[in-house]
Structures are given as structure tokens and as C-alpha cells.
PDB file of C-alpha atoms in Angstrom:
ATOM      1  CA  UNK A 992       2.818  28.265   1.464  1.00 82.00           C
ATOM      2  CA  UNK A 993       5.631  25.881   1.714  1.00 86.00           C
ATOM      3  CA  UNK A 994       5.181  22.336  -0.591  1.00 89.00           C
ATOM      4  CA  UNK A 995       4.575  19.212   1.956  1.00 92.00           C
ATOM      5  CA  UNK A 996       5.204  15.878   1.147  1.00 92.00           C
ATOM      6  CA  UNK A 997       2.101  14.020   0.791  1.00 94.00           C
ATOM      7  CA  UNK A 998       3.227   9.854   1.620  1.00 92.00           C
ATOM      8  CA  UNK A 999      -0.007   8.535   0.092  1.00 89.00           C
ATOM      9  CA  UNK A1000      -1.215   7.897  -3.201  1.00 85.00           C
ATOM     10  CA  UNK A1001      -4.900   8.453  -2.475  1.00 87.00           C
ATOM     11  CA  UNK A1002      -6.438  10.284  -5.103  1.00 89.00           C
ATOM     12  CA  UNK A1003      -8.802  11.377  -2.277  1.00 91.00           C
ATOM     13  CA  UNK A1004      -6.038  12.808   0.069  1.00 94.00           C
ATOM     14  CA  UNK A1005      -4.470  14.766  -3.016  1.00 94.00           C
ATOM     15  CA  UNK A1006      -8.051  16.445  -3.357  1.00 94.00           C
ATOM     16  CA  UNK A1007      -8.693  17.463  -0.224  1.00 95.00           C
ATOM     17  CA  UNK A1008      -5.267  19.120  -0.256  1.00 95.00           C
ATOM     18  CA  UNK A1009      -6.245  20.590  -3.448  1.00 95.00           C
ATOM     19  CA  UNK A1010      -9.336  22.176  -2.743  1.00 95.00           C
ATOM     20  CA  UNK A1011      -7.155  23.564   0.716  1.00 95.00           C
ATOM     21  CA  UNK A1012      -4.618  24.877  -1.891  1.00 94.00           C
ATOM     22  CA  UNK A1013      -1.685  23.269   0.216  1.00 94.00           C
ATOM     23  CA  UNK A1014       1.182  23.088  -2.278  1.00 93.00           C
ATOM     24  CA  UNK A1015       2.228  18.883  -2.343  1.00 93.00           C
ATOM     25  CA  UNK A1016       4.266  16.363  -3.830  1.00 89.00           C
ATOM     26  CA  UNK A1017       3.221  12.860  -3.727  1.00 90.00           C
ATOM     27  CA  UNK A1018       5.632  10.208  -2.312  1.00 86.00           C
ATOM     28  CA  UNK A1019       4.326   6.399  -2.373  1.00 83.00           C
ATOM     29  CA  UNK A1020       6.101   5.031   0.605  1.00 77.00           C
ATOM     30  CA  UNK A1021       7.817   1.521   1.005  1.00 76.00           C
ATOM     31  CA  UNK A1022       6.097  -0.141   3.431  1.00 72.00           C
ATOM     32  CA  UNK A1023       3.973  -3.252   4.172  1.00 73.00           C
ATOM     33  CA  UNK A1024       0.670  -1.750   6.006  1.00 71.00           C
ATOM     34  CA  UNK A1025      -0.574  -4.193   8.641  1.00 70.00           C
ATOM     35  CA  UNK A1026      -3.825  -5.344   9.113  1.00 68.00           C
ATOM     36  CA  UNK A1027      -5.241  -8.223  10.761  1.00 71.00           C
ATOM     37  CA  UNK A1028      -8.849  -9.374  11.321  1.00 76.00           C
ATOM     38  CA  UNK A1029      -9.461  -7.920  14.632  1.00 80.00           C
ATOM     39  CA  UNK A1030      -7.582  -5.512  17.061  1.00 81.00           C
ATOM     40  CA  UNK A1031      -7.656  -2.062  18.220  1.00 91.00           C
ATOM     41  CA  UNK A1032      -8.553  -0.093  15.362  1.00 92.00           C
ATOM     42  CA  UNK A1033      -6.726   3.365  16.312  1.00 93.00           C
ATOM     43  CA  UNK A1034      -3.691   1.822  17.036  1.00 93.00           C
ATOM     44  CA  UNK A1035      -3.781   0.123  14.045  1.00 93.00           C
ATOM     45  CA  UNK A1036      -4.369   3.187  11.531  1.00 93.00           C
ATOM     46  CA  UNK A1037      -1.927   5.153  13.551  1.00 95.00           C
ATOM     47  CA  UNK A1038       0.855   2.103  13.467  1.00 94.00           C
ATOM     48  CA  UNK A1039       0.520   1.966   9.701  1.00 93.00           C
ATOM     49  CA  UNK A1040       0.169   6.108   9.399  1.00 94.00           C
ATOM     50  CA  UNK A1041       3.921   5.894  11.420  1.00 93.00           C
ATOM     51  CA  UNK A1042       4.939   3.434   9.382  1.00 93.00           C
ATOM     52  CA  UNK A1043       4.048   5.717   6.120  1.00 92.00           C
ATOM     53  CA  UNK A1044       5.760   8.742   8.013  1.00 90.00           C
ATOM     54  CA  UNK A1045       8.856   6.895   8.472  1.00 88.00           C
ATOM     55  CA  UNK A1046       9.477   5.670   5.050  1.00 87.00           C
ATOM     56  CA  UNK A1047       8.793   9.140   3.487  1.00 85.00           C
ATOM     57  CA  UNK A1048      10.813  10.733   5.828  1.00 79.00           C
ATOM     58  CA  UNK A1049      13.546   8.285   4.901  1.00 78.00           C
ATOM     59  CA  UNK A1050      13.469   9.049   1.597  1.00 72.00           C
ATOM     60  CA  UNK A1051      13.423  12.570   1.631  1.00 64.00           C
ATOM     61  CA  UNK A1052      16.554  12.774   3.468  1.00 63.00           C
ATOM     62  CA  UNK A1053      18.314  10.827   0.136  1.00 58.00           C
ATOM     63  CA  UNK A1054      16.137  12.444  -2.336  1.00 55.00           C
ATOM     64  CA  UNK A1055      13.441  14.853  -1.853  1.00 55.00           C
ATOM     65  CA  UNK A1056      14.052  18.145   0.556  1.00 61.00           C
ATOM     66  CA  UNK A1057      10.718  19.276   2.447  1.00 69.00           C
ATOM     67  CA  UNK A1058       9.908  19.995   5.806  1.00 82.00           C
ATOM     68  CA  UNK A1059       6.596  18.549   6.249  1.00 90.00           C
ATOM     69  CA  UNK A1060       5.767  15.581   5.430  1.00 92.00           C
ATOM     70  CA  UNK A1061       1.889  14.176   5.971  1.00 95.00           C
ATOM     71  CA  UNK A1062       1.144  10.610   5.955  1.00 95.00           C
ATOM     72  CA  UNK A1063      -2.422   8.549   6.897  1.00 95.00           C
ATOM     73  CA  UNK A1064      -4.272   5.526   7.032  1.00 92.00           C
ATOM     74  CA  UNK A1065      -7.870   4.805   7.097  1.00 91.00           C
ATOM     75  CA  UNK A1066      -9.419   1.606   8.036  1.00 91.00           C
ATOM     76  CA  UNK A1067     -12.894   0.844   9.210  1.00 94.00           C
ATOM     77  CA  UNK A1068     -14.049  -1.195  12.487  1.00 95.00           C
ATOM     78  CA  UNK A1069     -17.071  -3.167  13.188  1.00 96.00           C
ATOM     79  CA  UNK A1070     -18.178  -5.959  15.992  1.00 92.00           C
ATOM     80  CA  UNK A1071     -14.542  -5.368  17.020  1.00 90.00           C
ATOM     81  CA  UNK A1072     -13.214  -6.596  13.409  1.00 93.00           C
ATOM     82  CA  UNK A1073     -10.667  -5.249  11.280  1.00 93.00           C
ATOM     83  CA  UNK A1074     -11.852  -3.889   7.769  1.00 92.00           C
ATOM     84  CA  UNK A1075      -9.150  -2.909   5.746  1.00 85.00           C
ATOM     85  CA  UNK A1076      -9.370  -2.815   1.934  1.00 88.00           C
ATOM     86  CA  UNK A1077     -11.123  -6.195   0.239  1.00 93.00           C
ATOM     87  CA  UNK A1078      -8.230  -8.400  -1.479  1.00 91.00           C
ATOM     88  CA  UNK A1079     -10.841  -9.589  -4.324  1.00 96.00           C
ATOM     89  CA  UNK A1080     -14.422  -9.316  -5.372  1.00 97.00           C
ATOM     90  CA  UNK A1081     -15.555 -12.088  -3.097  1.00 97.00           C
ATOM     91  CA  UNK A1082     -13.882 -10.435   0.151  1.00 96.00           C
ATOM     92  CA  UNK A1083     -15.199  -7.048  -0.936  1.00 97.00           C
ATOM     93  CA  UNK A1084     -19.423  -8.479  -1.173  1.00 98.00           C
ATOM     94  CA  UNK A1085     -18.387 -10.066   2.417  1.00 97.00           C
ATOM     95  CA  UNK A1086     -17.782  -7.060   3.908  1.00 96.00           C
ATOM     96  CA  UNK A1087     -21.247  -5.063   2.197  1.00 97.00           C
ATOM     97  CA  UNK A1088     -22.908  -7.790   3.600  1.00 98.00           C
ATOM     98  CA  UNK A1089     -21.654  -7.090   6.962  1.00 97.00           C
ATOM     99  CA  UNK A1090     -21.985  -3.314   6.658  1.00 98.00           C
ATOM    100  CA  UNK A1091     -26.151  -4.057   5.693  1.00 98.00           C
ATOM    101  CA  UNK A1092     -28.302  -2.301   7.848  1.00 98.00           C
ATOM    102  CA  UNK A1093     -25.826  -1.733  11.178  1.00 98.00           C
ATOM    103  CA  UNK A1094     -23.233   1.100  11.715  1.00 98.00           C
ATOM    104  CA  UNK A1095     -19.560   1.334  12.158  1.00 98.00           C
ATOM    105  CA  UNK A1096     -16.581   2.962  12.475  1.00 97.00           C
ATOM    106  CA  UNK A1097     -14.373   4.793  10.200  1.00 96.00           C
ATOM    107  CA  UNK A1098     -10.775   5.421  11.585  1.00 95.00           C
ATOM    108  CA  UNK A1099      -8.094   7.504  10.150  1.00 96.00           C
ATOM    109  CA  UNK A1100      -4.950   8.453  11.852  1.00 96.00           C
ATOM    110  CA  UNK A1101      -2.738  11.243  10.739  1.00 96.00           C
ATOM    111  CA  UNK A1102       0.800  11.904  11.100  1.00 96.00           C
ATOM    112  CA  UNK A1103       2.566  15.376  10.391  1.00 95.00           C
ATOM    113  CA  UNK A1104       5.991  15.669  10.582  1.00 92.00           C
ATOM    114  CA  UNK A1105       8.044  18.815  10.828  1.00 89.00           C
ATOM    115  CA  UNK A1106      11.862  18.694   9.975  1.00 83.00           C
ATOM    116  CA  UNK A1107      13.086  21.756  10.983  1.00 78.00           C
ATOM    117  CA  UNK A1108      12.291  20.795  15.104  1.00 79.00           C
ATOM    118  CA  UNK A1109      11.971  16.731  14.295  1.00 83.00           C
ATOM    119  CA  UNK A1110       8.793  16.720  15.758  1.00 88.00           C
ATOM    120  CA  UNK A1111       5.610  14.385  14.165  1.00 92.00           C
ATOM    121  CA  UNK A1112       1.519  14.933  15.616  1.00 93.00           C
ATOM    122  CA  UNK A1113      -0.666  12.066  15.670  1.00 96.00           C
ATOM    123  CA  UNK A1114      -4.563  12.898  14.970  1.00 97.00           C
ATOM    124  CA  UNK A1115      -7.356  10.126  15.512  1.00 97.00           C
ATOM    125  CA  UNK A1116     -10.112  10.679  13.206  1.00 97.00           C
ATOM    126  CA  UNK A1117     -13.637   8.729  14.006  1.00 97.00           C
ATOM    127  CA  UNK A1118     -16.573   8.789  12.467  1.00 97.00           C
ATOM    128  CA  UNK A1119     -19.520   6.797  12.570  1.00 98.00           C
ATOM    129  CA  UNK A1120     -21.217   5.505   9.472  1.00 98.00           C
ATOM    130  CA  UNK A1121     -24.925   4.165   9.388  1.00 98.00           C
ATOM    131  CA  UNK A1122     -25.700   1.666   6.087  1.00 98.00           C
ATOM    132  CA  UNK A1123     -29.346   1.075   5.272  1.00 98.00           C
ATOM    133  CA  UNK A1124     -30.386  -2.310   4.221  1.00 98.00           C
ATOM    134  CA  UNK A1125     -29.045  -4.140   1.079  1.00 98.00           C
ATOM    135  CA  UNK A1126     -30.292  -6.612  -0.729  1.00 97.00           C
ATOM    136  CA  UNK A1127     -27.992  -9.220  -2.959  1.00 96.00           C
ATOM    137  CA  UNK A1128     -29.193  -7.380  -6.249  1.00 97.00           C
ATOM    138  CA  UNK A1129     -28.299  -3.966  -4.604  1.00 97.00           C
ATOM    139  CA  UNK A1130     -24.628  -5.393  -3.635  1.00 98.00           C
ATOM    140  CA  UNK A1131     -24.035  -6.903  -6.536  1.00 97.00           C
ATOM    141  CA  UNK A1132     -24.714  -3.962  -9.084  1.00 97.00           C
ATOM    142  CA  UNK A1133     -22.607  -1.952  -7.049  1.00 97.00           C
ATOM    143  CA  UNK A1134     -19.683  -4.183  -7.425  1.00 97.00           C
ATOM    144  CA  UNK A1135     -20.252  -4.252 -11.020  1.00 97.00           C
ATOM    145  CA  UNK A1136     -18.936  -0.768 -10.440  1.00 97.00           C
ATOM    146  CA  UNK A1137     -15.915  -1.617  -9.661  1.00 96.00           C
ATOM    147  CA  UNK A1138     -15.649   1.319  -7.337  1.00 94.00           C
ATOM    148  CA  UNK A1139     -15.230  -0.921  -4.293  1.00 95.00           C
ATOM    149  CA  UNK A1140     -11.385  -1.285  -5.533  1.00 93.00           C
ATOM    150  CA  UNK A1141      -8.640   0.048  -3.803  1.00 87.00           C
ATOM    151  CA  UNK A1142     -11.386   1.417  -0.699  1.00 89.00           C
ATOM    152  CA  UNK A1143     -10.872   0.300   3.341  1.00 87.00           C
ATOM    153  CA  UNK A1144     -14.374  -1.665   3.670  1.00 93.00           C
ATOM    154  CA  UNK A1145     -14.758  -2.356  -0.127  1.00 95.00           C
ATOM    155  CA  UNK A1146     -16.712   1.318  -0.718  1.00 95.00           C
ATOM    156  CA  UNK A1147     -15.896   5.114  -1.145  1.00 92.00           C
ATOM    157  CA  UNK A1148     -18.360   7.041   1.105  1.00 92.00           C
ATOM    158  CA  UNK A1149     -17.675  10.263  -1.667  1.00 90.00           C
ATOM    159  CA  UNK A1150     -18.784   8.028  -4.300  1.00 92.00           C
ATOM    160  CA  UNK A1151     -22.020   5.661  -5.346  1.00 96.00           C
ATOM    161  CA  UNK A1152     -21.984   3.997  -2.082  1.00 96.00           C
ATOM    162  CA  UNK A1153     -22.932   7.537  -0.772  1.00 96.00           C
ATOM    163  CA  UNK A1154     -26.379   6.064  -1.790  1.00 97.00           C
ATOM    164  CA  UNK A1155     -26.432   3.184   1.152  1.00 98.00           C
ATOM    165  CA  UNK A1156     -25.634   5.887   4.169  1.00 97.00           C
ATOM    166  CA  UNK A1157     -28.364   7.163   6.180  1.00 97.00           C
ATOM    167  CA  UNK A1158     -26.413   8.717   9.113  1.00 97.00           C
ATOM    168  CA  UNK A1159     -22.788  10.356   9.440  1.00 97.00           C
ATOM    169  CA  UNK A1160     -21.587  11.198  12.844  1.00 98.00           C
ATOM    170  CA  UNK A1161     -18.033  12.419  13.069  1.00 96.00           C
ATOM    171  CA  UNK A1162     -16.005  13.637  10.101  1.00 96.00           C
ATOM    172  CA  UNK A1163     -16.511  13.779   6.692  1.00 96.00           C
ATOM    173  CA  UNK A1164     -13.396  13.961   5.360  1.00 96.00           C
ATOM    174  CA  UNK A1165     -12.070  12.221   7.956  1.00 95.00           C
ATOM    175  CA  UNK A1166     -14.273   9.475   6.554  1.00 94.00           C
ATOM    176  CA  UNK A1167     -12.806  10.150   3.322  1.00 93.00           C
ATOM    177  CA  UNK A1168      -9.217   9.681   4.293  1.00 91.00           C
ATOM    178  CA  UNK A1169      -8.116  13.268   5.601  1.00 95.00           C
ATOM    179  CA  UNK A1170      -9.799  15.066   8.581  1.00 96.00           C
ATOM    180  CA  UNK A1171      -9.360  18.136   7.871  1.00 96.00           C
ATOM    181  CA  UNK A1172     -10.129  19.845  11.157  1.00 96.00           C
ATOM    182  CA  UNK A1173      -7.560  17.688  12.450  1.00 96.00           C
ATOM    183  CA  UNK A1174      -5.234  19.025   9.430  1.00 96.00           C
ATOM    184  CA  UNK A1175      -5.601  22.426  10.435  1.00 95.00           C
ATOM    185  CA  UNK A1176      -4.404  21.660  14.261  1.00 94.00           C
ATOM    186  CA  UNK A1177      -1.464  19.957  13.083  1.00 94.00           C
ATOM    187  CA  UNK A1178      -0.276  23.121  10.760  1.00 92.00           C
ATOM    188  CA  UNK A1179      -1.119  25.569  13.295  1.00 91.00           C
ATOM    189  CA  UNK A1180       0.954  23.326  16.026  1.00 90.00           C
ATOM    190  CA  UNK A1181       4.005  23.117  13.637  1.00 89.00           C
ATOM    191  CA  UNK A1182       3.586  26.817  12.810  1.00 88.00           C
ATOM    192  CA  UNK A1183       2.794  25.730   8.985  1.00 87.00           C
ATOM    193  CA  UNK A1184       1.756  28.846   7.212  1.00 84.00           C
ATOM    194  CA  UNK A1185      -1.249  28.266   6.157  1.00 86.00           C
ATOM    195  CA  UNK A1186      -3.928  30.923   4.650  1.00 82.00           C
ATOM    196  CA  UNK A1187      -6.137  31.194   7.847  1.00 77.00           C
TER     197      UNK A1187
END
């Protein structure tokens, strides 16, 4: 299989390709990722997936040479708010408060682009995540964690926080960052040669 070029830094993104055994090199793009309190939350992840796409794709024509380049974003959507990933410690107990005992919405776009015809698919990934009921104590330990860092809705569903979830409807790694059914599509639309 041919190297892609992965523009993300997500630790999570990098395993799933991993465990797919899709050769990758990791690009961190140049771009400001938007995200404000409320909106439409596909256009959104797909907006800042582009904007990811775009900046890699940039740079590999001055220094990097691949053909596909793979880019996402992940953010999560509640009450028709914006979640995106908690600034500070404060922002990040706001939003397990929210996430107590109600369901939302994680949303990750994806964005494959293919050199050799020019041509980038866009995949919507949504999946629907249930929270049981947490108390202060509960929140607070698991910021203590420090786990909440870096995460779209101050938690990593792979991770301690798999603990608060009663219910997943949708896709797990989509959850996670990369759908990989969705993956899969794009390859086989762009004639990647993958192993199945």
C-alpha cells in the first residue's frame, strides 16, 4: 500500500490507521479551526476537515510528495450547541456537567484527497452518545485525570470516560475521530489499494 498523508496529529487517528496497517506520515496543518458556540455541527466539522485538507495539500506540493492525503475533525453537538475541545479546566467541568445524564452527538467529517485525479470525498460521521448521571465528586476526579485535555467535549470516549456511557448508537471510531467504515468507502472510491 501506498503511504497517505495523515493532516492530524491525533494520536487516536494515527492508531486507527495503525491497527488498518495503512502506511502514513503525519503532517500538522496550519490552520485556525473554527468553532463557535452554536451552529450546524456537520458543516462545521467538515469546514474545518477542508480547511485541514487544504493546508496539507499545500504543503505537500512544496515539500512532501503523496497522493492521498486524509484530514478530519471531530466536534460534538448538544441542545443545538457547539462543543469543541474545553480551553481550561473550568470550561472542560462545564461541559461534563452538560453531558450528565442526556445524550448527544458526536460529529466527525472526513476528507480524502487523491492527487493523481484532484479529486477530495467528504464523509459525515454521527454517532450518538448516552452519559449516565454524574455527580460533582465523579466530575471532578475525572478531571484530576487530566485526560479531558486536548478531547472535543472535554473526554475521550476510548479512555476513563468510557465509564460514564451507557448507550452508543452510530460509530465507534467515528466517535473516536476516524470512521472507519467511512474510510474504507473513500479508498475504494479513489481506487486506494487497500488489503480488502
Amino acid at each position: 500500500m501506498e503511504p497517505i498523508i495523515l493532516a492530524s496529529s491525533s494520536p487516536r487517528r494515527q492508531s486507527i490507521l495503525k491497527k488498518l496497517e495503512i502506511p502514513y506520515t503525519v503532517v500538522v496543518p496550519d490552520c485556525n479551526e473554527i468553532m463557535p458556540e452554536r451552529g450546524n455541527p456537520e458543516e462545521l466539522a467538515e469546514l474545518n476537515a477542508m480547511k485541514k485538507l487544504k493546508a496539507a495539500v499545500k504543503l505537500s506540493k512544496k515539500e512532501i510528495t503523496a497522493r492521498w492525503i486524509l484530514s478530519a475533525d471531530t466536534l460534538i453537538s448538544m441542545d443545538g450547541r457547539i462543543f469543541g475541545k474545553p480551553g481550561d479546566r473550568d470550561a472542560a467541568a462545564a461541559m461534563l456537567r452538560a453531558f450528565s445524564g442526556k445524550s448527544h452527538e458526536i460529529i466527525t467529517a472526513m476528507c480524502f484527497f487523491s492527487s493523481h485525479d484532484q479529486r477530495t470525498s467528504t464523509k459525515i460521521s454521527r454517532t450518538k452518545i448516552s452519559f449516565i448521571d454524574l455527580s460533582g465528586e465523579t466530575i471532578e476526579k475525572y478531571l484530576e485525570t487530566g485526560e479531558w485535555q486536548g478531547a472535543a467535549g472535554a473526554y475521550k470516549i476510548q479512555g476513563i470516560a468510557s465509564c460514564f456511557i451507557s448507550r452508543i448508537d452510530g460509530s465507534y471510531s467515528g466517535a473516536v475521530g476516524l470512521p472507519v467504515n467511512l474510510l474504507y468507502e473513500a479508498l475504494l472510491e479513489h481506487k486506494y489499494d487497500f488489503i480488502v
